[in-house]
Coordinates of N, CA and C in Angstrom, one line a residue:
S1 N 116.5 54.8 108.7 CA 115.6 54.3 109.0 C 114.9 55.2 107.9
P2 N 113.7 54.3 107.6 CA 112.2 54.8 106.4 C 112.3 56.2 107.3
R3 N 112.1 56.3 108.1 CA 111.1 57.9 108.5 C 112.2 59.2 108.0
M4 N 114.3 58.9 108.4 CA 114.6 59.7 107.9 C 115.1 59.6 106.5
R5 N 114.4 58.6 105.9 CA 115.1 58.9 104.5 C 114.0 59.9 103.6
A6 N 112.2 59.3 104.2 CA 111.7 60.5 104.1 C 111.6 61.2 104.2
A7 N 112.3 61.2 105.5 CA 112.2 62.8 105.8 C 113.5 63.9 104.6
A8 N 114.3 63.6 103.9 CA 115.5 63.6 103.8 C 115.3 64.1 102.3
L9 N 114.2 63.1 101.9 CA 114.0 64.2 100.7 C 112.7 64.6 100.6
L10 N 112.1 65.1 101.3 CA 111.0 66.3 102.0 C 112.0 67.8 102.2
A11 N 113.0 67.4 103.7 CA 114.2 68.5 103.2 C 114.7 69.0 102.2
G12 N 114.9 67.8 101.2 CA 115.9 68.6 100.4 C 114.8 69.6 99.1
A13 N 113.7 69.7 99.1 CA 113.2 71.2 98.8 C 113.3 72.0 99.4
L14 N 113.8 72.1 100.5 CA 114.1 73.4 101.7 C 115.4 73.7 101.3
L15 N 116.6 72.5 100.8 CA 117.7 73.3 101.1 C 117.8 73.7 99.2
D16 N 117.3 74.2 98.4 CA 117.6 74.5 97.4 C 118.8 73.3 96.0
G17 N 118.1 72.4 96.3 CA 118.8 71.5 95.3 C 119.3 70.4 96.1
G18 N 119.1 70.6 97.4 CA 119.8 69.5 98.6 C 119.6 67.8 97.5
V19 N 118.6 67.3 97.3 CA 118.2 66.3 96.3 C 117.5 66.6 94.8
T20 N 117.9 65.8 94.3 CA 118.2 65.6 92.9 C 117.5 64.8 92.3
A21 N 117.1 65.1 91.4 CA 116.1 64.6 90.0 C 116.1 62.7 90.3
Q22 N 116.9 62.5 89.9 CA 117.8 61.0 89.9 C 117.5 60.7 91.2
Q23 N 117.4 61.1 92.0 CA 117.9 60.7 94.0 C 116.0 60.8 94.4
I24 N 115.5 61.4 93.5 CA 113.8 61.5 94.0 C 113.5 60.0 93.1
L25 N 114.1 60.5 91.5 CA 112.9 58.5 91.1 C 113.5 57.6 91.4
A26 N 115.2 57.5 91.9 CA 115.7 56.1 92.8 C 114.7 55.8 94.2
A27 N 114.6 57.1 94.9 CA 113.7 56.6 95.8 C 112.5 55.9 95.7
L28 N 112.0 56.3 94.5 CA 110.6 55.4 94.3 C 110.4 53.9 93.8
E29 N 111.6 53.3 94.1 CA 111.9 51.9 94.2 C 112.4 52.0 95.9
D30 N 112.4 52.6 96.4 CA 112.9 52.0 97.8 C 111.7 50.6 98.2
P31 N 112.4 49.9 98.8 CA 111.8 48.5 99.4 C 110.6 49.7 100.8
R32 N 110.8 50.7 101.3 CA 109.6 51.2 102.3 C 108.4 51.5 101.9
P33 N 107.4 51.3 101.9 CA 106.3 52.5 101.1 C 106.3 54.0 101.4
R34 N 106.5 54.2 102.9 CA 106.6 55.4 103.4 C 108.1 56.3 102.8
V35 N 109.0 55.8 102.3 CA 110.4 56.1 100.9 C 109.2 56.6 100.4
S36 N 109.3 55.5 99.1 CA 108.5 55.7 98.1 C 107.4 56.9 97.7
W37 N 106.4 56.6 98.9 CA 105.3 57.9 98.7 C 106.0 59.0 98.2
T38 N 106.9 59.3 99.7 CA 107.3 60.4 99.5 C 108.0 61.3 98.1
A39 N 109.3 60.1 97.7 CA 109.1 59.9 96.8 C 108.7 60.6 95.7
H40 N 106.8 59.9 95.2 CA 105.8 60.3 94.6 C 105.6 61.8 94.8
Q41 N 105.3 62.1 96.2 CA 104.9 63.3 96.1 C 105.7 64.3 95.6
R42 N 107.4 64.3 95.8 CA 108.2 65.2 95.7 C 108.7 65.3 93.4
A43 N 108.1 64.3 93.3 CA 108.4 63.5 92.0 C 106.8 65.3 91.2
S44 N 106.4 64.5 91.7 CA 104.8 65.2 91.3 C 104.6 66.9 91.6
R45 N 104.8 67.5 92.8 CA 104.9 68.3 93.3 C 105.6 69.3 91.9
D46 N 107.1 68.8 92.1 CA 108.8 69.7 91.7 C 108.8 68.9 90.1
R47 N 107.8 68.3 89.3 CA 107.2 67.6 87.9 C 108.6 67.4 87.6
V48 N 109.9 66.4 88.0 CA 110.5 65.8 88.2 C 110.2 64.5 87.5
G49 N 111.4 64.6 86.5 CA 111.7 63.5 85.4 C 110.7 63.1 84.2
P50 N 111.2 62.2 83.7 CA 110.2 62.1 82.2 C 108.6 60.9 82.9
A51 N 108.0 60.8 82.1 CA 106.7 59.3 82.9 C 107.7 58.2 82.5
A52 N 108.5 58.0 81.5 CA 109.1 57.1 80.9 C 110.1 56.2 82.4
R53 N 109.9 57.6 83.0 CA 111.2 57.1 84.1 C 110.4 55.8 85.2
G54 N 109.4 56.7 85.7 CA 108.3 56.6 86.5 C 107.6 54.6 85.8
W55 N 107.7 54.9 84.0 CA 106.8 53.2 83.7 C 108.0 52.2 84.1
R56 N 109.5 52.1 83.7 CA 110.3 51.7 83.8 C 110.1 51.3 85.0
V57 N 109.7 51.6 86.3 CA 110.1 51.1 87.5 C 108.5 50.5 87.7
V58 N 106.9 50.9 86.9 CA 105.9 50.1 87.2 C 106.4 48.6 86.7
L59 N 107.4 48.6 85.3 CA 107.5 47.3 84.5 C 108.6 46.2 85.4
E60 N 109.9 47.2 86.3 CA 110.9 45.9 86.8 C 110.7 46.1 87.9
T61 N 110.5 46.9 89.5 CA 110.2 46.7 90.6 C 109.3 45.9 91.0
T62 N 110.1 44.6 91.9 CA 108.6 43.8 92.4 C 108.3 44.4 93.6
A63 N 108.1 45.3 94.5 CA 107.8 46.1 95.1 C 106.5 46.8 94.7
E64 N 105.1 46.1 95.2 CA 103.9 46.4 95.0 C 103.8 47.8 95.0
H65 N 104.1 48.5 96.5 CA 104.1 49.8 96.7 C 105.0 50.8 95.5
S66 N 106.1 50.8 94.9 CA 106.9 51.1 94.1 C 106.2 51.4 93.1
R67 N 105.6 50.0 92.7 CA 104.8 49.9 91.3 C 103.4 51.1 90.4
R68 N 103.2 51.5 92.7 CA 101.6 52.4 92.4 C 102.1 53.3 92.0
H69 N 103.2 53.7 93.0 CA 103.7 54.9 93.1 C 103.9 55.5 91.7
A70 N 104.9 55.1 91.3 CA 105.5 55.0 89.9 C 104.4 55.2 88.8
F71 N 103.4 53.9 88.8 CA 102.3 54.2 88.2 C 101.6 55.8 88.0
L72 N 101.5 56.4 89.9 CA 100.9 56.9 89.6 C 101.8 58.8 89.0
L73 N 102.6 58.5 89.2 CA 103.5 59.7 88.5 C 103.7 59.6 87.2
A74 N 103.4 58.6 86.4 CA 103.2 58.4 84.8 C 101.6 58.4 84.4
A75 N 101.1 58.4 85.3 CA 99.4 59.0 84.7 C 99.0 60.0 85.2
N76 N 99.9 60.5 86.1 CA 98.9 61.8 86.6 C 100.3 62.9 86.0
H77 N 101.1 62.5 84.7 CA 102.0 63.4 83.8 C 100.9 64.3 83.2
S78 N 100.7 65.0 82.2 CA 100.4 66.0 81.3 C 99.4 65.0 80.5
K79 N 98.8 66.0 80.4 CA 97.3 65.8 79.2 C 97.7 64.0 78.4
W80 N 98.7 64.8 77.4 CA 98.8 63.4 76.2 C 100.3 62.8 76.2
I81 N 100.9 63.4 77.1 CA 101.9 61.7 77.9 C 101.6 61.2 78.6
S82 N 100.1 61.4 79.3 CA 100.0 59.9 80.4 C 99.3 58.9 79.8
L83 N 98.5 59.3 78.8 CA 97.6 58.5 78.2 C 97.9 57.0 77.3
P84 N 99.8 57.0 77.0 CA 100.1 55.9 76.7 C 100.2 54.7 77.9
Y85 N 100.2 55.2 78.8 CA 101.1 55.4 80.0 C 99.6 54.1 81.6
I86 N 98.2 55.0 81.0 CA 97.3 54.9 81.9 C 97.0 53.7 80.9
L87 N 97.0 53.5 78.9 CA 96.2 52.3 78.4 C 97.6 51.2 78.5
A88 N 99.1 51.5 78.7 CA 99.3 50.2 78.8 C 98.9 49.5 80.3
G89 N 98.7 50.5 81.4 CA 98.6 50.0 82.5 C 96.7 49.0 82.8
H90 N 97.0 48.7 81.9 CA 95.6 47.9 81.6 C 95.6 46.3 81.6
A91 N 97.4 46.5 81.0 CA 97.7 45.0 80.4 C 98.8 44.3 81.8
V92 N 99.0 45.1 82.8 CA 100.3 44.7 83.5 C 99.2 43.2 83.9
V93 N 100.9 42.8 85.0 CA 100.0 41.7 85.7 C 99.2 41.8 86.8
S94 N 99.8 43.1 87.5 CA 99.1 42.9 88.9 C 97.6 43.9 88.8
R95 N 97.2 43.1 89.6 CA 95.4 43.2 89.1 C 95.2 44.1 90.0
P96 N 95.4 44.8 90.7 CA 95.2 46.0 91.6 C 96.0 47.1 91.0
L97 N 96.9 47.3 90.4 CA 97.5 48.0 89.1 C 96.2 48.7 88.2
R98 N 96.3 47.2 87.5 CA 95.1 47.4 86.3 C 93.9 47.8 87.0
Q99 N 93.3 48.7 87.9 CA 92.4 48.6 88.4 C 92.3 50.1 88.4
Q100 N 93.8 49.9 89.0 CA 94.3 51.9 89.5 C 94.1 52.5 87.9
A101 N 94.4 51.8 86.8 CA 94.8 52.4 85.2 C 93.5 52.7 84.6
R102 N 92.3 51.4 85.0 CA 90.7 52.2 84.6 C 90.4 53.3 85.3
R103 N 90.8 53.0 86.8 CA 90.2 54.3 87.1 C 91.2 55.8 86.7
A104 N 91.9 56.0 86.6 CA 92.9 56.8 85.8 C 92.9 57.2 84.2
L105 N 91.7 55.8 83.5 CA 91.7 56.6 82.3 C 90.1 57.1 82.1
G106 N 89.4 56.5 83.6 CA 87.8 57.5 83.6 C 88.5 58.6 84.1
R107 N 89.2 58.6 85.2 CA 89.0 60.6 85.2 C 89.9 61.2 84.3
W108 N 90.4 60.1 83.2 CA 91.5 61.2 82.3 C 90.4 61.3 80.8
L109 N 89.2 60.8 80.9 CA 88.1 60.4 79.7 C 87.4 62.0 80.8
S110 N 87.4 61.7 82.4 CA 86.5 62.7 82.4 C 86.4 64.2 82.2
Q111 N 87.8 64.4 82.7 CA 88.0 65.8 82.4 C 88.9 66.5 81.3
F112 N 88.9 65.4 79.8 CA 89.6 65.6 79.2 C 89.6 67.5 78.2
N113 N 88.1 67.9 78.8 CA 87.6 69.1 78.1 C 88.0 70.5 79.1
L114 N 88.8 69.8 80.2 CA 89.1 70.9 80.9 C 90.9 71.7 80.2
S115 N 91.1 70.8 79.8 CA 92.3 71.5 78.8 C 91.9 71.3 77.5
S116 N 92.5 72.4 77.0 CA 91.9 73.0 75.0 C 93.7 72.3 74.0
T117 N 94.5 71.5 75.1 CA 96.0 71.8 74.7 C 95.9 70.4 73.6
S118 N 96.5 70.6 72.5 CA 96.4 69.3 71.1 C 98.2 68.4 71.4
P119 N 97.5 67.4 71.0 CA 98.7 66.3 71.2 C 99.9 66.7 69.7
S120 N 101.0 66.7 70.7 CA 102.1 66.8 69.1 C 102.2 65.3 68.6
D121 N 102.6 65.3 67.3 CA 102.7 64.7 66.0 C 103.4 62.8 67.3
S122 N 104.4 63.8 67.4 CA 105.2 61.7 68.6 C 104.4 61.7 69.4
E123 N 103.7 62.7 70.7 CA 102.2 62.4 71.7 C 101.3 61.6 70.6
L124 N 101.0 61.7 70.0 CA 99.6 60.9 68.9 C 100.9 59.5 68.7
E125 N 101.5 59.3 68.1 CA 101.7 58.2 67.4 C 102.2 57.6 68.6
L126 N 103.0 58.2 69.9 CA 102.1 56.6 71.3 C 100.9 57.0 71.5
I127 N 100.1 57.5 71.5 CA 98.9 56.7 72.0 C 98.6 56.3 71.2
R128 N 98.8 55.9 69.9 CA 98.0 55.5 68.2 C 99.0 54.0 68.4
Q129 N 99.6 54.0 68.8 CA 100.4 52.4 69.4 C 100.4 51.8 70.8
A130 N 99.7 52.5 72.3 CA 99.3 52.0 72.8 C 97.7 51.0 72.4
V131 N 97.4 52.2 71.8 CA 95.3 51.6 71.3 C 95.7 50.4 70.9
D132 N 96.9 50.5 69.9 CA 97.0 49.5 69.0 C 97.4 48.0 69.8
E133 N 97.9 48.7 70.9 CA 98.4 47.2 71.7 C 97.9 47.0 73.0
H134 N 97.2 47.6 73.2 CA 96.2 47.4 74.6 C 94.8 47.9 74.3
G135 N 94.3 48.5 73.4 CA 92.9 48.6 72.9 C 91.8 47.7 73.1
H136 N 92.6 46.0 73.0 CA 91.6 45.5 73.1 C 91.2 44.7 74.3
L137 N 92.2 45.9 75.3 CA 91.9 45.6 77.5 C 90.5 45.9 77.5
L138 N 90.3 46.7 76.4 CA 89.0 48.2 76.9 C 88.2 47.7 77.2
D139 N 88.0 48.5 77.6 CA 86.1 48.1 77.2 C 85.2 49.0 76.1
P140 N 84.3 48.5 75.4 CA 84.0 49.0 73.8 C 83.8 50.2 73.7
A141 N 83.0 51.0 74.3 CA 82.5 51.8 74.3 C 83.6 53.1 75.2
V142 N 84.5 52.6 76.1 CA 85.7 53.6 77.1 C 86.6 53.7 75.0
L143 N 86.7 52.7 74.0 CA 88.0 52.6 73.4 C 87.6 53.7 72.1
R144 N 86.0 53.8 71.9 CA 85.1 54.6 71.0 C 85.7 55.8 71.6
K145 N 85.1 55.8 73.1 CA 85.9 57.6 73.3 C 87.0 58.2 73.4
V146 N 88.3 56.8 73.8 CA 89.9 57.2 73.4 C 90.0 57.7 71.9
H147 N 89.4 56.6 70.7 CA 89.0 56.8 69.6 C 89.1 58.1 68.8
F148 N 87.8 59.0 69.5 CA 86.6 59.9 69.4 C 88.2 61.2 70.1
F149 N 88.7 60.9 71.2 CA 89.2 62.3 71.7 C 91.0 62.3 70.9
T150 N 91.0 61.3 70.6 CA 92.3 60.9 69.7 C 92.3 61.2 68.3
R151 N 91.6 61.6 67.9 CA 91.6 62.0 66.3 C 92.1 62.6 65.5

């Protein structure tokens, strides 16, 4: 049952490795929203898996709740890793997910100065690629801010 699968994900945290990162990330694609949400919570709390794995779920799964939870996982990653996924979220077919991407970008921009880290060269390259691919979907004022913050 979904309740049991969600409980198993939560209990795994108490069992010192009772649930693997692979199992948590696979549960993002569960057809039941409760299980997918619990997997998202565990993955976020435990910083499980790369943002790219969450993004793969966004692109490949058919369940809207799984897309939403996976997008949150990618968008709530570290400051510079999350930005390309937030920008790419503006191009997905799902209208609710595009709206979520707009909110995530607004939050990213408003919280920019809370952390003074600089992007690595590889992170900066991924951001530039995302801006090149998806920048035309952004409001011009927002795009100028993204350019300014990522120089």
